XYZ file of C-alpha atoms in Angstrom:
623
model
C -77.143 163.904 138.849
C -76.028 164.094 142.487
C -79.669 164.112 143.644
C -80.480 161.022 141.548
C -77.388 159.233 142.867
C -78.373 160.124 146.432
C -81.924 158.849 145.860
C -80.631 155.562 144.488
C -78.361 155.110 147.516
C -81.256 155.820 149.888
C -83.505 153.360 148.000
C -80.734 150.724 148.097
C -80.289 151.216 151.854
C -84.052 150.947 152.410
C -84.180 147.782 150.286
C -81.247 146.317 152.216
C -83.019 147.123 155.484
C -86.219 145.470 154.236
C -84.279 142.378 153.135
C -82.459 142.240 156.474
C -85.746 142.616 158.365
C -87.338 139.844 156.293
C -84.207 137.722 156.750
C -84.260 138.148 160.554
C -87.977 137.437 160.671
C -87.706 134.204 158.677
C -84.644 132.991 160.570
C -86.306 133.651 163.929
C -89.487 131.849 162.787
C -87.583 128.554 162.465
C -88.102 126.477 165.637
C -85.060 126.045 167.922
C -83.280 122.712 167.916
C -84.989 121.414 171.071
C -88.421 121.745 169.404
C -87.252 120.027 166.234
C -86.869 116.758 168.205
C -90.304 115.442 169.184
C -91.672 112.345 170.891
C -93.710 111.346 167.828
C -90.602 111.881 165.728
C -88.623 109.492 167.928
C -91.384 106.878 167.687
C -91.491 107.280 163.901
C -87.684 106.965 163.763
C -87.729 103.712 165.719
C -90.501 102.185 163.584
C -88.990 103.241 160.232
C -85.437 102.426 161.305
C -86.429 98.950 162.525
C -88.394 98.254 159.320
C -85.522 99.370 157.101
C -83.058 97.374 159.199
C -84.987 94.213 158.329
C -85.242 95.199 154.661
C -81.551 95.986 154.288
C -80.568 92.921 156.321
C -82.471 90.693 153.913
C -80.764 92.365 150.953
C -77.372 91.978 152.657
C -77.928 88.281 153.267
C -79.398 87.470 149.832
C -77.736 89.561 147.109
C -75.250 91.581 149.172
C -76.140 94.909 147.519
C -78.285 97.598 149.182
C -79.608 100.697 147.378
C -79.536 104.164 148.933
C -82.804 104.513 150.873
C -82.394 108.088 152.177
C -85.104 109.520 149.924
C -87.398 106.594 150.689
C -86.918 107.140 154.446
C -87.864 110.828 154.098
C -91.015 109.859 152.198
C -91.968 107.180 154.721
C -91.445 109.678 157.569
C -93.862 112.057 155.840
C -96.429 109.261 155.322
C -96.086 108.126 158.958
C -96.698 111.567 160.489
C -99.480 112.397 157.996
C -101.251 109.173 159.007
C -100.608 109.970 162.691
C -102.183 113.447 162.334
C -105.160 112.078 160.396
C -105.896 109.523 163.136
C -105.663 112.199 165.827
C -108.043 114.508 163.929
C -110.578 111.716 163.544
C -110.318 111.051 167.289
C -110.959 114.744 168.005
C -107.433 115.685 169.131
C -105.329 118.572 167.891
C -101.752 117.953 166.797
C -98.597 120.043 166.564
C -97.842 121.192 162.965
C -95.497 118.882 161.090
C -92.445 120.865 159.975
C -89.737 120.011 157.489
C -87.231 120.184 160.344
C -89.069 117.362 162.145
C -89.284 115.450 158.854
C -85.510 115.806 158.429
C -84.893 114.703 162.011
C -86.932 111.514 161.524
C -85.193 110.758 158.230
C -81.750 111.303 159.777
C -82.436 109.044 162.741
C -84.003 106.299 160.581
C -81.104 106.373 158.102
C -78.560 106.219 160.929
C -80.428 103.197 162.290
C -80.583 101.144 159.099
C -77.030 102.194 158.133
C -75.779 100.033 161.015
C -77.527 97.035 159.437
C -75.937 97.901 156.082
C -72.415 98.691 157.253
C -72.210 96.619 160.435
C -70.665 93.662 158.620
C -73.540 91.217 159.122
C -73.317 90.136 155.507
C -69.558 90.611 155.150
C -66.696 90.826 157.652
C -68.575 89.790 160.835
C -70.325 86.859 159.164
C -66.947 85.912 157.644
C -65.871 84.988 161.169
C -68.566 82.286 161.481
C -67.763 78.577 161.504
C -69.873 77.952 158.387
C -67.896 80.512 156.367
C -64.645 79.076 157.737
C -65.724 75.624 156.501
C -66.762 76.992 153.082
C -63.294 78.486 152.671
C -61.847 74.993 153.241
C -60.836 73.487 156.570
C -57.506 72.375 155.071
C -56.819 75.631 153.256
C -53.508 77.270 154.107
C -53.991 80.527 156.003
C -57.391 79.357 157.306
C -56.489 77.794 160.686
C -59.105 75.901 162.759
C -59.189 78.565 165.501
C -59.879 81.433 163.102
C -63.640 81.621 163.579
C -66.063 83.120 166.079
C -69.695 82.082 166.001
C -72.245 84.934 165.732
C -73.549 86.026 169.124
C -75.998 88.808 169.862
C -73.966 89.953 172.891
C -70.526 90.423 171.340
C -71.955 91.737 168.063
C -73.972 94.439 169.838
C -70.989 95.385 171.995
C -68.713 95.568 168.938
C -71.144 97.872 167.113
C -71.409 100.232 170.091
C -67.611 100.341 170.325
C -66.808 101.105 166.685
C -69.821 103.046 165.345
C -69.840 105.944 167.822
C -66.253 106.843 166.973
C -67.400 107.855 163.486
C -70.032 110.271 164.840
C -67.424 112.660 166.218
C -64.488 112.394 163.824
C -65.597 115.085 161.317
C -67.591 117.412 163.583
C -64.732 119.984 163.765
C -64.656 120.074 159.935
C -68.390 120.183 159.222
C -68.471 123.944 158.436
C -65.540 123.568 156.022
C -67.186 120.627 154.236
C -70.743 122.018 154.031
C -70.364 125.820 153.834
C -66.806 126.668 152.775
C -66.334 123.958 150.131
C -70.054 123.913 149.208
C -69.970 120.177 148.462
C -73.194 118.986 146.847
C -73.646 115.517 148.448
C -76.178 114.496 145.751
C -78.150 112.047 147.930
C -78.379 114.557 150.769
C -79.435 117.291 148.352
C -82.053 115.038 146.715
C -83.504 114.204 150.132
C -83.667 117.909 151.026
C -85.410 118.726 147.736
C -87.999 116.030 148.439
C -88.590 117.214 152.031
C -88.867 120.876 150.972
C -91.277 119.800 148.230
C -93.525 117.975 150.695
C -93.866 121.044 152.889
C -93.933 123.755 150.200
C -96.076 122.531 147.308
C -99.313 121.879 149.226
C -101.449 118.903 150.175
C -102.555 117.922 146.665
C -99.161 116.681 145.488
C -98.356 115.143 148.864
C -101.656 113.214 148.888
C -100.904 111.774 145.449
C -97.574 110.471 146.714
C -99.085 109.070 149.905
C -101.856 107.278 147.989
C -99.331 105.908 145.478
C -97.151 104.681 148.326
C -100.040 102.925 150.083
C -101.287 101.209 146.894
C -97.920 99.751 145.966
C -97.087 98.978 149.597
C -100.240 96.825 149.816
C -99.592 95.169 146.438
C -95.982 94.354 147.375
C -96.993 92.887 150.751
C -99.674 90.678 149.159
C -97.252 89.583 146.430
C -94.761 88.537 149.112
C -97.453 86.405 150.762
C -98.490 84.932 147.399
C -94.895 83.938 146.584
C -94.418 82.378 150.022
C -97.569 80.252 149.578
C -95.950 78.291 146.721
C -92.429 77.849 148.175
C -93.017 74.685 150.203
C -89.421 73.427 149.828
C -86.010 74.877 149.067
C -86.239 74.239 145.303
C -89.836 75.479 144.987
C -91.501 78.793 144.239
C -91.284 81.706 141.843
C -87.615 82.274 142.698
C -86.885 79.028 140.812
C -88.536 80.269 137.606
C -86.206 79.415 134.656
C -86.255 82.795 132.900
C -83.879 81.691 130.133
C -85.172 78.137 129.834
C -84.355 74.897 131.611
C -81.218 74.264 129.555
C -79.623 77.363 131.070
C -79.476 75.533 134.399
C -76.872 73.145 132.991
C -73.231 74.002 133.657
C -70.028 73.061 131.877
C -67.224 72.343 134.323
C -63.512 71.638 134.016
C -63.597 68.978 136.726
C -60.550 66.753 136.467
C -58.701 69.266 134.261
C -58.431 72.526 136.179
C -59.268 71.065 139.602
C -59.269 67.472 140.969
C -62.409 65.337 140.773
C -62.067 64.090 144.343
C -62.274 67.584 145.903
C -65.806 68.824 146.761
C -67.002 71.763 144.653
C -67.416 73.866 147.811
C -63.626 73.843 148.345
C -61.637 76.949 147.399
C -59.292 74.631 145.442
C -62.261 73.502 143.350
C -65.110 75.193 141.435
C -65.941 77.559 144.307
C -62.456 79.032 144.043
C -63.249 80.408 140.591
C -66.725 81.540 141.690
C -65.225 83.465 144.599
C -61.883 84.832 143.365
C -63.063 86.043 139.943
C -65.698 88.340 141.516
C -63.066 89.432 144.067
C -60.884 90.547 141.129
C -63.822 92.439 139.591
C -64.578 94.124 142.926
C -60.928 95.022 143.533
C -60.506 96.367 139.990
C -63.617 98.491 140.370
C -62.591 99.616 143.840
C -59.000 100.479 142.946
C -60.081 102.479 139.909
C -62.740 104.452 141.809
C -60.447 104.938 144.782
C -57.717 106.485 142.621
C -60.242 108.482 140.570
C -61.964 110.015 143.574
C -58.659 110.632 145.374
C -57.324 112.518 142.320
C -60.620 114.361 141.913
C -60.553 115.320 145.595
C -56.989 116.686 145.403
C -57.609 118.609 142.155
C -60.904 120.075 143.381
C -59.523 121.071 146.783
C -56.554 122.759 145.102
C -58.894 124.608 142.741
C -61.171 125.736 145.565
C -58.251 127.061 147.591
C -57.006 129.085 144.602
C -60.430 130.542 143.897
C -61.498 131.026 147.502
C -61.051 134.781 147.433
C -62.337 135.280 143.885
C -65.953 134.232 144.465
C -68.671 136.804 143.707
C -72.233 137.050 144.942
C -74.967 135.436 142.889
C -77.249 137.694 140.917
C -80.441 136.035 142.021
C -81.446 137.791 145.232
C -83.808 135.060 146.435
C -81.132 132.396 146.081
C -78.661 134.558 147.986
C -81.220 135.104 150.749
C -81.948 131.370 151.016
C -78.235 130.619 151.039
C -77.650 133.162 153.809
C -80.510 131.714 155.856
C -79.129 128.206 155.456
C -75.673 129.319 156.565
C -77.084 131.374 159.445
C -79.022 128.411 160.850
C -76.078 126.068 160.318
C -73.658 128.370 162.154
C -76.036 129.845 164.757
C -76.684 126.539 166.535
C -73.215 125.168 166.037
C -71.676 122.172 167.784
C -68.679 123.163 169.946
C -65.403 121.819 168.593
C -64.472 120.356 171.975
C -67.445 117.967 171.746
C -66.123 116.487 168.500
C -62.517 116.198 169.702
C -63.286 114.884 173.195
C -65.964 112.495 171.884
C -63.576 111.050 169.307
C -60.764 110.621 171.850
C -63.079 109.088 174.472
C -64.660 106.470 172.201
C -61.319 105.721 170.495
C -59.681 104.989 173.857
C -62.593 102.757 174.939
C -62.452 100.913 171.619
C -58.654 100.556 171.748
C -58.882 98.916 175.180
C -61.936 96.722 174.579
C -61.716 95.453 170.968
C -58.344 93.651 171.458
C -59.863 91.957 174.535
C -62.773 90.706 172.374
C -60.479 89.639 169.521
C -57.036 88.767 170.869
C -55.722 88.251 167.331
C -55.951 92.037 166.737
C -53.170 93.791 168.647
C -53.869 97.092 170.368
C -51.317 99.014 168.306
C -53.228 98.189 165.094
C -56.316 99.810 166.654
C -54.290 102.874 167.686
C -52.823 103.282 164.194
C -56.285 102.833 162.673
C -57.755 105.625 164.782
C -54.790 107.921 164.096
C -55.337 107.507 160.349
C -59.148 107.489 160.521
C -59.739 111.302 160.542
C -57.738 111.750 157.323
C -59.445 108.792 155.659
C -62.872 109.976 156.817
C -62.295 113.478 155.435
C -61.107 112.145 152.060
C -64.083 109.804 151.859
C -66.609 112.496 152.840
C -65.093 114.951 150.374
C -65.240 112.363 147.590
C -68.829 111.457 148.470
C -69.726 115.138 148.443
C -68.494 115.370 144.862
C -69.558 112.003 143.438
C -72.165 110.532 145.855
C -69.992 107.395 146.170
C -69.238 106.238 149.705
C -65.876 104.460 149.436
C -65.854 103.163 153.028
C -65.780 99.520 151.913
C -62.691 100.155 149.811
C -60.886 101.828 152.720
C -61.859 98.759 154.785
C -60.451 96.410 152.128
C -57.146 98.280 152.107
C -56.957 97.862 155.891
C -57.883 94.179 155.504
C -55.013 93.416 153.106
C -52.462 95.458 155.080
C -53.295 93.854 158.437
C -53.513 90.345 156.920
C -50.100 90.674 155.290
C -48.272 91.928 158.396
C -50.018 89.760 161.017
C -49.205 86.314 159.623
C -50.917 82.942 159.205
C -51.773 82.232 162.820
C -54.047 85.211 163.458
C -54.058 87.127 160.173
C -57.596 86.246 159.038
C -59.406 87.310 162.220
C -57.225 90.398 162.739
C -57.765 91.501 159.134
C -61.557 91.090 159.249
C -61.908 92.956 162.554
C -59.497 95.712 161.448
C -61.494 96.070 158.245
C -64.606 96.603 160.373
C -62.926 99.280 162.502
C -61.856 101.442 159.561
C -65.000 100.836 157.538
C -67.320 101.773 160.438
C -65.579 105.065 161.244
C -65.346 106.162 157.616
C -68.907 105.112 156.739
C -70.686 106.632 159.767
C -68.848 109.949 159.387
C -69.770 110.120 155.694
C -73.440 109.397 156.453
C -73.421 112.196 159.031
C -72.061 114.675 156.469
C -74.774 113.600 154.004
C -77.374 114.307 156.689
C -75.753 117.637 157.588
C -76.186 118.636 153.934
C -79.874 117.704 154.088
C -80.239 119.676 157.325
C -78.412 122.669 155.831
C -80.895 122.829 152.928
C -83.995 122.316 155.112
C -82.965 124.873 157.792
C -82.535 122.123 160.404
C -80.245 122.704 163.368
C -76.911 120.801 163.328
C -77.430 120.053 167.018
C -80.749 118.369 166.262
C -79.081 116.481 163.411
C -76.241 115.196 165.624
C -78.634 114.120 168.382
C -80.892 112.433 165.806
C -77.889 110.643 164.334
C -76.833 109.548 167.813
C -80.325 108.270 168.649
C -80.491 106.419 165.337
C -77.064 104.873 165.946
C -78.143 103.626 169.382
C -81.336 102.145 167.925
C -79.360 100.633 165.045
C -76.809 98.978 167.328
C -79.745 97.199 168.998
C -82.084 96.496 166.069
C -79.394 95.402 163.571
C -78.211 92.360 165.619
C -81.841 91.494 166.396
C -82.733 91.668 162.691
C -79.703 89.527 161.830
C -80.589 86.837 164.362
C -84.194 86.802 163.179
C -82.857 85.629 159.805
C -80.010 83.578 161.261
C -82.356 81.478 163.398
C -85.218 81.259 160.887
C -83.254 80.540 157.693
C -80.112 78.742 156.571
C -77.900 81.837 156.298
C -74.647 81.264 154.445
C -75.779 78.211 152.504
C -74.364 78.699 148.972
C -77.307 76.724 147.525
C -80.041 78.470 149.496
C -81.781 81.837 149.281
C -79.705 83.503 152.009
C -76.278 82.957 150.474
C -74.617 86.004 152.114
C -72.201 86.207 149.139
C -69.840 88.800 150.598
C -69.079 86.732 153.707
C -67.076 84.155 151.750
C -65.586 86.927 149.595
C -64.233 88.822 152.611
C -62.846 85.678 154.239
C -61.045 84.701 151.067
C -59.673 88.211 150.646
C -58.200 87.852 154.142
C -56.740 84.421 153.237
C -55.347 85.910 150.033
C -53.717 88.678 152.080
C -52.130 86.083 154.374
C -51.102 83.450 151.803
C -50.624 85.419 148.611
C -51.424 83.901 145.207
C -50.716 80.354 146.401
C -54.290 80.293 147.738
C -55.693 80.337 144.185
C -56.700 77.204 142.205
C -55.252 76.307 138.789
C -55.564 79.028 136.079
C -57.529 81.187 138.536
C -54.766 83.798 138.724
C -54.943 84.393 134.966
C -58.734 84.730 135.142
C -58.359 87.176 138.033
C -55.841 89.278 136.097
C -58.218 89.384 133.153
C -61.198 90.273 135.366
C -59.279 93.068 137.124
C -58.100 94.568 133.829
C -61.636 94.235 132.445
C -63.091 96.109 135.473
C -60.588 98.959 135.084
C -61.140 99.071 131.315
C -64.925 99.237 131.620
C -64.610 102.141 134.066
C -62.222 103.965 131.729
C -64.643 103.570 128.818
C -67.534 104.813 130.960
C -65.669 107.913 132.149
C -63.823 108.929 128.969
C -66.149 107.937 126.126
C -69.132 110.031 124.939
C -72.153 109.811 127.226
C -74.245 107.907 124.667
C -71.636 105.110 124.821
C -70.513 105.367 128.448
C -74.016 105.081 129.920
C -74.338 101.550 128.490
C -71.190 100.231 130.178
C -71.898 97.648 132.924
C -70.892 98.110 136.571
C -68.140 95.632 137.567
C -69.405 95.538 141.170
C -72.880 94.523 139.980
C -71.347 91.983 137.578
C -69.447 90.329 140.432
C -72.454 89.446 142.583
C -74.229 87.015 140.181
C -71.168 84.735 140.285
C -72.322 83.739 143.773
C -76.059 84.468 143.952
C -77.219 83.972 140.361
C -78.772 86.553 138.065
C -82.322 86.694 139.465
C -81.935 90.074 141.172
C -80.484 91.582 137.981
C -83.698 90.635 136.141
C -85.768 92.367 138.849
C -83.640 95.521 138.612
C -83.732 95.474 134.814
C -87.534 95.230 134.813
C -87.838 98.103 137.310
C -85.427 100.279 135.304
C -87.402 99.566 132.105
C -90.680 100.626 133.748
C -89.112 103.883 135.011
C -87.588 104.549 131.569
C -90.960 104.122 129.811
C -92.763 106.149 132.490
C -90.354 109.059 132.004
C -90.844 108.892 128.234
C -94.641 109.017 128.588
C -94.946 111.616 131.391
C -91.667 112.769 132.931
C -93.248 115.254 135.355
C -95.540 112.629 136.877
C -92.732 110.068 136.908
C -90.440 112.430 138.851
C -93.248 112.943 141.386
C -94.369 109.326 141.787
C -91.282 107.128 141.229
C -89.905 107.665 144.789
C -93.349 106.888 146.257
C -93.872 103.758 144.145
C -90.337 102.464 144.792
C -90.668 103.096 148.530
C -94.017 101.298 148.620
C -92.610 98.245 146.821
C -89.543 98.113 149.101
C -91.503 98.569 152.338
C -94.291 96.149 151.395
C -91.897 93.287 150.720
C -89.821 94.356 153.717
C -92.806 94.170 156.074
C -93.624 90.655 154.825
C -90.190 89.578 156.079
C -91.423 89.766 159.686
C -94.398 87.334 159.444
C -92.468 84.994 157.120
C -89.591 84.842 159.622
C -91.969 84.180 162.517
C -93.629 81.379 160.506
C -90.206 79.880 159.747
C -89.215 80.006 163.427
C -92.515 78.295 164.300
C -91.701 75.545 161.714
C -94.757 76.471 159.641
C -93.998 75.571 156.022
C -95.826 76.897 152.960
C -98.569 74.482 151.888
C -97.674 74.218 148.155
C -94.464 73.433 146.284
C -94.366 74.822 142.747
C -91.569 73.429 140.546
C -90.591 73.895 136.924
C -89.645 70.737 134.996
C -89.252 69.783 131.343
C -92.314 68.372 129.617
């Protein structure tokens, strides 16, 4: 018995030594962080980031909602470098092997770039400061003084982005190990991106080629469809976007003019029809936001408490391969760590610069509001990142709205609107950028990418984004009638944010007749729908609508909902017919459709700037 026990111990020690040797070998085979950042990767990041900035900017200025494009960016990075290598081979040149670490670096930088276009406020709080949005809110509206606007300018917008976005890069760096390794937060989008990247580089060329070919086919089809649609949109009321899906009678509206609001007030006034169109969706958005804010805050507290209690009771997993992979991921994540002093000193440095400069740019926002914002920002950023790690919901906009209402209520009528909108941008930018960085750290953790490479990639992407996002915005702003409530580029959230600021300054007196009752009903409805979704059986809850998505059609119409419904139906049927192929090809097809239409934005904008109109006007009229 003693001999058998001794043999087993020796065998276990030998096995442990073999595992350790294999572990050291695999860890050492991963390229160091300096080799994970390449010149071709930087070029790919700039191209993809700039393309996605234009795509997301168009979505911001038309429907106001932008999907998560992290997975799409990883796929496009893979397609870009595969095409690059193929061209070099045909030209007779050798190329450096394309690793998943380089793929992750490109994806991180591209996402950081287009995230500035999404979260920079070009379709919300910054555009709310424009003269056109001020006029839409009503020049005689209480709480909306004549000096409370600032026309968009590429100089001050770029400077503002550089001031506020870099603060968020450093705020959670000291806590990254706690968030990623100790708490083991899943960050579903970051995990999904890592799974896709690992799949590209592990399952061979056959699967990857299928995805690349699928991407290219639908990219070409989407680009040509964009050109075809443009050809028939000779005037504002022409083209496929005017197609009466539910019949021509659905265009007619029933209005309470003369009963709920005076006949002599234009419908664009907030005391007229536009007041209902704006404040009802605000109530839906606030109801949805308040519910999710409280839910995720409670979930965060309960989960953190549970993790702290069970911290010392965790046992090793039985699957040896999973344990080995987990150890390798942790080893890489810790081995090339980012010194804590970089995070602390970077946050203090950029906060001080922002505290000095932002009040000089916007004199309505006092310096002490900026100081208080940056004192609270680390706690808010951690709560938001923790919640996103559990639920994949980035609540940065809701934190910004809280700041908006608080600052508007304490600042007063004279400068409350501008101060509230700028303060909203400060909080939202810090919380959003820090959350995006944690998502990318999760992707890097699962793809054995160095945190140093990830931080540098995020920094490069942020720099590119602070330049390309204003350029993308002004491409649309100069070429199209941005902010026109009757045009294509309605920018629905600009008027919503301005009116939220006015509401914070004036209170309920800013609402038209019976609008308060409708808002109460809409807010209760939003909370109720969320409760049904979360607490009813899945077969019932999955059919509940999203209040945020319901709010947007009040201002932009329902056309985008029809597009999304059609796409969802195709994916549903595809999964029923062949789920394995659907899981493989859906990201490629979706990315191709998004990028094809997105690339058409550039020539269509150039044609608009050159005053070249489409040759045909297609209209739909009754027979």
